[in-house]
Amino acid sequence: NAGVTQTPKFRILKIGQSMTLQCAQDMNHNYMYWYRQDPGMGLKLIYYSVGAGITDKGEVPNGYNVSRSTTEDFPLRLELAAPSQTSVYFCASSYSGGGPRREQYFGPGTRLTVT
Amino acid sequence: DAKTTQPPSMDCAEGRAANLPCNHSTISGNEYVYWYRQIHSQGPQYIIHGLKNNETNEMASLIITEDRKSSTLILPHATLRDTAVYYCIETTGNQFYFGTGTSLTVIP
């Protein structure tokens, strides 16, 4: 299994541009998550999904959009990029949102710079 | 805002036990405490989780106080490869709340 994969690894955007961060998992997990991590800080949840067609906001959703059309994929869309969105973005997946088997498996991250 | 409190940094001699404390005083009665670690800038790696009882797996042990307001992660024989940032995570529903973690340095 490849686990959780993310593309691209690095990206530089100009202010106002848009882009989509890709995330895929091959573990048949129903839950998927997007986090951002600013320098020296912990991860903050942007959006999550409990299954295809179902998404919900996390702590810091402003400036982002998500969709989940398949179990495997969970893309994150940035519209009108701003310098405050410079961060490392991590995608994760887990078996379910409840009960003990909630450990999340993380991808390698996408380092985004907005200038 | 983070719901857990951890010391920002700790050192541990190689081969000794590393004890990493965490306060999670706002945790509700049916939510688990999770511990993850992050090596360099890689994606976080799951270590262990618990609800009320102490837990042990091949990586670590987790001691949770009876009132569930704090816990301690124990790495029994720290190695240089255990140098990482360790996060104690409080969960609420489907959301994981990462704090700023403890940066553990294992010293040869």
mmCIF file of C-alpha atoms in Angstrom:
data_model
loop_
_atom_site.group_PDB
_atom_site.id
_atom_site.type_symbol
_atom_site.label_atom_id
_atom_site.label_comp_id
_atom_site.label_asym_id
_atom_site.label_seq_id
_atom_site.Cartn_x
_atom_site.Cartn_y
_atom_site.Cartn_z
ATOM 1 C CA ASN A 1 0.000 0.000 0.000
ATOM 2 C CA ALA A 2 1.143 3.523 -0.798
ATOM 3 C CA GLY A 3 -0.803 4.848 2.211
ATOM 4 C CA VAL A 4 -1.632 8.559 1.955
ATOM 5 C CA THR A 5 -0.099 10.397 -0.973
ATOM 6 C CA GLN A 6 -0.034 14.148 -1.574
ATOM 7 C CA THR A 7 0.858 16.223 -4.599
ATOM 8 C CA PRO A 8 2.631 18.502 -5.195
ATOM 9 C CA LYS A 9 5.439 18.398 -2.605
ATOM 10 C CA PHE A 10 6.238 22.081 -3.033
ATOM 11 C CA ARG A 11 4.457 25.012 -4.652
ATOM 12 C CA ILE A 12 4.934 28.765 -4.886
ATOM 13 C CA LEU A 13 1.835 30.827 -5.622
ATOM 14 C CA LYS A 14 1.388 34.501 -6.288
ATOM 15 C CA ILE A 15 -1.198 36.419 -4.275
ATOM 16 C CA GLY A 16 -4.636 35.939 -5.797
ATOM 17 C CA GLN A 17 -3.834 32.728 -7.654
ATOM 18 C CA SER A 18 -5.749 29.516 -7.060
ATOM 19 C CA MET A 19 -4.646 25.905 -6.801
ATOM 20 C CA THR A 20 -5.772 22.451 -5.733
ATOM 21 C CA LEU A 21 -3.779 20.269 -3.367
ATOM 22 C CA GLN A 22 -4.316 16.606 -4.125
ATOM 23 C CA CYS A 23 -4.665 13.834 -1.565
ATOM 24 C CA ALA A 24 -5.319 10.147 -2.115
ATOM 25 C CA GLN A 25 -5.371 7.075 0.118
ATOM 26 C CA ASP A 26 -5.496 3.385 -0.753
ATOM 27 C CA MET A 27 -6.451 1.985 2.656
ATOM 28 C CA ASN A 28 -10.218 2.175 2.098
ATOM 29 C CA HIS A 29 -10.533 4.629 4.981
ATOM 30 C CA ASN A 30 -13.821 6.437 5.191
ATOM 31 C CA TYR A 31 -12.524 9.445 7.138
ATOM 32 C CA MET A 32 -10.144 11.970 5.610
ATOM 33 C CA TYR A 33 -8.712 15.245 6.946
ATOM 34 C CA TRP A 34 -6.808 18.336 5.871
ATOM 35 C CA TYR A 35 -4.496 20.146 8.305
ATOM 36 C CA ARG A 36 -2.159 23.086 8.062
ATOM 37 C CA GLN A 37 0.985 23.569 10.118
ATOM 38 C CA ASP A 38 2.562 26.981 10.504
ATOM 39 C CA PRO A 39 6.234 27.235 11.574
ATOM 40 C CA GLY A 40 6.809 26.143 15.171
ATOM 41 C CA MET A 41 3.149 25.337 15.681
ATOM 42 C CA GLY A 42 0.984 22.267 15.928
ATOM 43 C CA LEU A 43 -1.420 21.145 13.238
ATOM 44 C CA LYS A 44 -4.795 22.810 12.820
ATOM 45 C CA LEU A 45 -7.740 21.080 11.165
ATOM 46 C CA ILE A 46 -9.082 22.808 8.039
ATOM 47 C CA TYR A 47 -11.760 20.407 6.788
ATOM 48 C CA TYR A 48 -12.637 16.774 7.204
ATOM 49 C CA SER A 49 -14.864 14.221 5.498
ATOM 50 C CA VAL A 50 -16.631 11.189 6.952
ATOM 51 C CA GLY A 51 -17.319 9.640 3.563
ATOM 52 C CA ALA A 52 -17.905 10.368 -0.102
ATOM 53 C CA GLY A 53 -20.184 13.370 -0.522
ATOM 54 C CA ILE A 54 -19.926 14.479 3.127
ATOM 55 C CA THR A 55 -17.581 17.206 4.369
ATOM 56 C CA ASP A 56 -17.444 19.478 7.408
ATOM 57 C CA LYS A 57 -15.440 22.446 8.642
ATOM 58 C CA GLY A 58 -12.612 22.209 11.140
ATOM 59 C CA GLU A 59 -10.905 24.942 13.172
ATOM 60 C CA VAL A 60 -9.595 27.074 10.278
ATOM 61 C CA PRO A 61 -11.732 26.617 7.126
ATOM 62 C CA ASN A 62 -11.745 30.200 5.802
ATOM 63 C CA GLY A 63 -10.131 30.557 2.382
ATOM 64 C CA TYR A 64 -10.410 26.849 1.535
ATOM 65 C CA ASN A 65 -12.891 24.502 -0.108
ATOM 66 C CA VAL A 66 -13.073 20.732 -0.308
ATOM 67 C CA SER A 67 -15.022 18.052 -2.093
ATOM 68 C CA ARG A 68 -15.143 14.274 -1.726
ATOM 69 C CA SER A 69 -16.534 12.470 -4.727
ATOM 70 C CA THR A 70 -14.761 9.147 -4.067
ATOM 71 C CA THR A 71 -13.547 7.257 -1.015
ATOM 72 C CA GLU A 72 -9.946 7.521 -2.200
ATOM 73 C CA ASP A 73 -9.576 11.230 -2.999
ATOM 74 C CA PHE A 74 -9.970 14.405 -0.954
ATOM 75 C CA PRO A 75 -8.696 17.514 -2.782
ATOM 76 C CA LEU A 76 -8.254 20.880 -1.048
ATOM 77 C CA ARG A 77 -8.915 24.000 -3.095
ATOM 78 C CA LEU A 78 -7.342 27.390 -2.346
ATOM 79 C CA GLU A 79 -9.109 30.297 -3.987
ATOM 80 C CA LEU A 80 -7.473 33.743 -4.095
ATOM 81 C CA ALA A 81 -4.281 32.740 -2.288
ATOM 82 C CA ALA A 82 -3.055 35.069 0.468
ATOM 83 C CA PRO A 83 0.326 35.244 2.279
ATOM 84 C CA SER A 84 -1.420 33.998 5.444
ATOM 85 C CA GLN A 85 -1.928 30.664 3.675
ATOM 86 C CA THR A 86 1.799 30.045 3.508
ATOM 87 C CA SER A 87 2.103 26.808 5.447
ATOM 88 C CA VAL A 88 2.703 23.079 5.252
ATOM 89 C CA TYR A 89 -0.469 21.173 4.435
ATOM 90 C CA PHE A 90 -0.999 17.615 5.615
ATOM 91 C CA CYS A 91 -3.683 15.209 4.533
ATOM 92 C CA ALA A 92 -4.657 12.279 6.748
ATOM 93 C CA SER A 93 -7.094 9.378 6.782
ATOM 94 C CA SER A 94 -8.539 7.030 9.380
ATOM 95 C CA TYR A 95 -10.947 4.099 9.660
ATOM 96 C CA SER A 96 -13.717 6.012 11.344
ATOM 97 C CA GLY A 97 -14.374 9.045 13.453
ATOM 98 C CA GLY A 98 -15.625 7.224 16.505
ATOM 99 C CA GLY A 99 -14.385 4.548 18.857
ATOM 100 C CA PRO A 100 -10.800 3.522 19.520
ATOM 101 C CA ARG A 101 -9.700 2.852 15.924
ATOM 102 C CA ARG A 102 -9.309 6.504 15.043
ATOM 103 C CA GLU A 103 -5.576 6.703 14.589
ATOM 104 C CA GLN A 104 -4.860 8.906 11.623
ATOM 105 C CA TYR A 105 -2.339 8.121 8.926
ATOM 106 C CA PHE A 106 -0.647 11.183 7.508
ATOM 107 C CA GLY A 107 0.752 12.000 4.107
ATOM 108 C CA PRO A 108 4.204 13.592 3.582
ATOM 109 C CA GLY A 109 2.820 17.130 3.280
ATOM 110 C CA THR A 110 2.747 19.933 0.710
ATOM 111 C CA ARG A 111 4.872 23.004 1.415
ATOM 112 C CA LEU A 112 3.082 26.067 0.023
ATOM 113 C CA THR A 113 4.487 29.582 -0.197
ATOM 114 C CA VAL A 114 2.306 32.535 -1.226
ATOM 115 C CA THR A 115 4.200 35.660 -2.262
ATOM 116 C CA ASP B 1 -6.927 27.062 20.488
ATOM 117 C CA ALA B 2 -4.988 24.071 21.732
ATOM 118 C CA LYS B 3 -6.629 22.187 24.541
ATOM 119 C CA THR B 4 -3.509 20.437 25.815
ATOM 120 C CA THR B 5 -0.470 21.783 27.620
ATOM 121 C CA GLN B 6 3.012 20.292 27.240
ATOM 122 C CA PRO B 7 6.519 21.477 28.135
ATOM 123 C CA PRO B 8 8.131 22.975 25.030
ATOM 124 C CA SER B 9 11.312 20.914 25.199
ATOM 125 C CA MET B 10 13.016 18.053 27.028
ATOM 126 C CA ASP B 11 16.315 16.197 26.857
ATOM 127 C CA CYS B 12 16.860 12.521 27.550
ATOM 128 C CA ALA B 13 20.030 10.411 27.630
ATOM 129 C CA GLU B 14 20.160 7.589 25.121
ATOM 130 C CA GLY B 15 19.040 4.301 26.673
ATOM 131 C CA ARG B 16 17.142 5.985 29.491
ATOM 132 C CA ALA B 17 13.393 6.303 29.812
ATOM 133 C CA ALA B 18 11.822 9.471 28.421
ATOM 134 C CA ASN B 19 8.755 10.657 30.336
ATOM 135 C CA LEU B 20 6.691 13.252 28.500
ATOM 136 C CA PRO B 21 3.863 14.900 30.487
ATOM 137 C CA CYS B 22 0.657 16.426 29.187
ATOM 138 C CA ASN B 23 -2.241 18.282 30.781
ATOM 139 C CA HIS B 24 -5.655 17.866 29.154
ATOM 140 C CA SER B 25 -7.981 19.208 31.811
ATOM 141 C CA THR B 26 -10.881 19.926 29.422
ATOM 142 C CA ILE B 27 -11.167 16.389 28.089
ATOM 143 C CA SER B 28 -14.658 14.939 28.252
ATOM 144 C CA GLY B 29 -15.435 11.579 29.761
ATOM 145 C CA ASN B 30 -15.716 9.559 26.568
ATOM 146 C CA GLU B 31 -12.942 11.083 24.499
ATOM 147 C CA TYR B 32 -9.584 9.422 23.972
ATOM 148 C CA VAL B 33 -6.145 10.969 24.424
ATOM 149 C CA TYR B 34 -3.844 10.342 21.470
ATOM 150 C CA TRP B 35 -0.085 10.735 21.205
ATOM 151 C CA TYR B 36 1.704 11.355 17.925
ATOM 152 C CA ARG B 37 5.228 12.344 17.029
ATOM 153 C CA GLN B 38 6.685 14.316 14.146
ATOM 154 C CA ILE B 39 10.239 13.752 12.988
ATOM 155 C CA HIS B 40 11.701 16.766 11.195
ATOM 156 C CA SER B 41 8.917 18.010 8.918
ATOM 157 C CA GLN B 42 7.430 14.633 8.072
ATOM 158 C CA GLY B 43 3.771 13.803 8.586
ATOM 159 C CA PRO B 44 2.919 12.972 12.210
ATOM 160 C CA GLN B 45 3.173 9.326 13.234
ATOM 161 C CA TYR B 46 0.718 7.609 15.569
ATOM 162 C CA ILE B 47 2.205 6.304 18.840
ATOM 163 C CA ILE B 48 -0.545 5.288 21.244
ATOM 164 C CA HIS B 49 -3.948 6.260 22.605
ATOM 165 C CA GLY B 50 -5.969 5.653 25.764
ATOM 166 C CA LEU B 51 -9.223 6.399 27.536
ATOM 167 C CA LYS B 52 -8.934 5.547 31.225
ATOM 168 C CA ASN B 53 -6.583 2.620 31.693
ATOM 169 C CA ASN B 54 -2.854 2.586 31.196
ATOM 170 C CA GLU B 55 -1.840 1.337 27.788
ATOM 171 C CA THR B 56 1.318 -0.230 26.349
ATOM 172 C CA ASN B 57 2.372 -1.136 22.842
ATOM 173 C CA GLU B 58 5.630 -1.866 21.075
ATOM 174 C CA MET B 59 6.548 1.823 20.934
ATOM 175 C CA ALA B 60 5.548 3.280 24.284
ATOM 176 C CA SER B 61 3.457 3.228 27.436
ATOM 177 C CA LEU B 62 0.728 5.678 28.339
ATOM 178 C CA ILE B 63 -0.154 6.480 31.936
ATOM 179 C CA ILE B 64 -3.430 8.369 32.457
ATOM 180 C CA THR B 65 -4.322 9.844 35.847
ATOM 181 C CA GLU B 66 -7.486 8.687 37.520
ATOM 182 C CA ASP B 67 -9.197 12.073 36.996
ATOM 183 C CA ARG B 68 -8.097 11.945 33.307
ATOM 184 C CA LYS B 69 -6.789 15.505 33.451
ATOM 185 C CA SER B 70 -3.239 14.535 32.601
ATOM 186 C CA SER B 71 -1.175 11.760 31.100
ATOM 187 C CA THR B 72 2.451 10.751 30.625
ATOM 188 C CA LEU B 73 3.964 9.121 27.579
ATOM 189 C CA ILE B 74 6.890 6.843 28.410
ATOM 190 C CA LEU B 75 9.506 5.766 25.893
ATOM 191 C CA PRO B 76 11.222 3.032 27.922
ATOM 192 C CA HIS B 77 14.654 3.045 26.249
ATOM 193 C CA ALA B 78 15.078 6.196 24.194
ATOM 194 C CA THR B 79 17.239 6.034 21.081
ATOM 195 C CA LEU B 80 18.599 8.806 18.879
ATOM 196 C CA ARG B 81 15.836 8.041 16.380
ATOM 197 C CA ASP B 82 13.265 9.065 19.016
ATOM 198 C CA THR B 83 14.357 12.702 18.672
ATOM 199 C CA ALA B 84 11.143 14.379 17.496
ATOM 200 C CA VAL B 85 8.280 16.663 18.481
ATOM 201 C CA TYR B 86 5.706 14.743 20.533
ATOM 202 C CA TYR B 87 2.083 15.841 20.473
ATOM 203 C CA CYS B 88 -0.530 15.039 23.058
ATOM 204 C CA ILE B 89 -3.903 15.353 21.357
ATOM 205 C CA GLU B 90 -7.315 15.881 22.828
ATOM 206 C CA THR B 91 -10.214 14.813 20.669
ATOM 207 C CA THR B 92 -13.696 16.255 20.434
ATOM 208 C CA GLY B 93 -16.031 14.381 18.129
ATOM 209 C CA ASN B 94 -14.226 14.050 14.828
ATOM 210 C CA GLN B 95 -11.656 16.751 15.545
ATOM 211 C CA PHE B 96 -8.102 16.299 16.789
ATOM 212 C CA TYR B 97 -6.605 19.283 18.635
ATOM 213 C CA PHE B 98 -2.830 19.442 18.345
ATOM 214 C CA GLY B 99 -0.964 21.664 20.770
ATOM 215 C CA THR B 100 2.557 22.940 20.145
ATOM 216 C CA GLY B 101 4.057 19.690 21.431
ATOM 217 C CA THR B 102 7.266 18.806 23.265
ATOM 218 C CA SER B 103 10.515 18.774 21.341
ATOM 219 C CA LEU B 104 12.419 15.758 22.694
ATOM 220 C CA THR B 105 16.142 15.564 22.081
ATOM 221 C CA VAL B 106 17.842 12.255 22.822
ATOM 222 C CA ILE B 107 21.471 12.847 23.732
ATOM 223 C CA PRO B 108 24.190 10.242 23.017
#
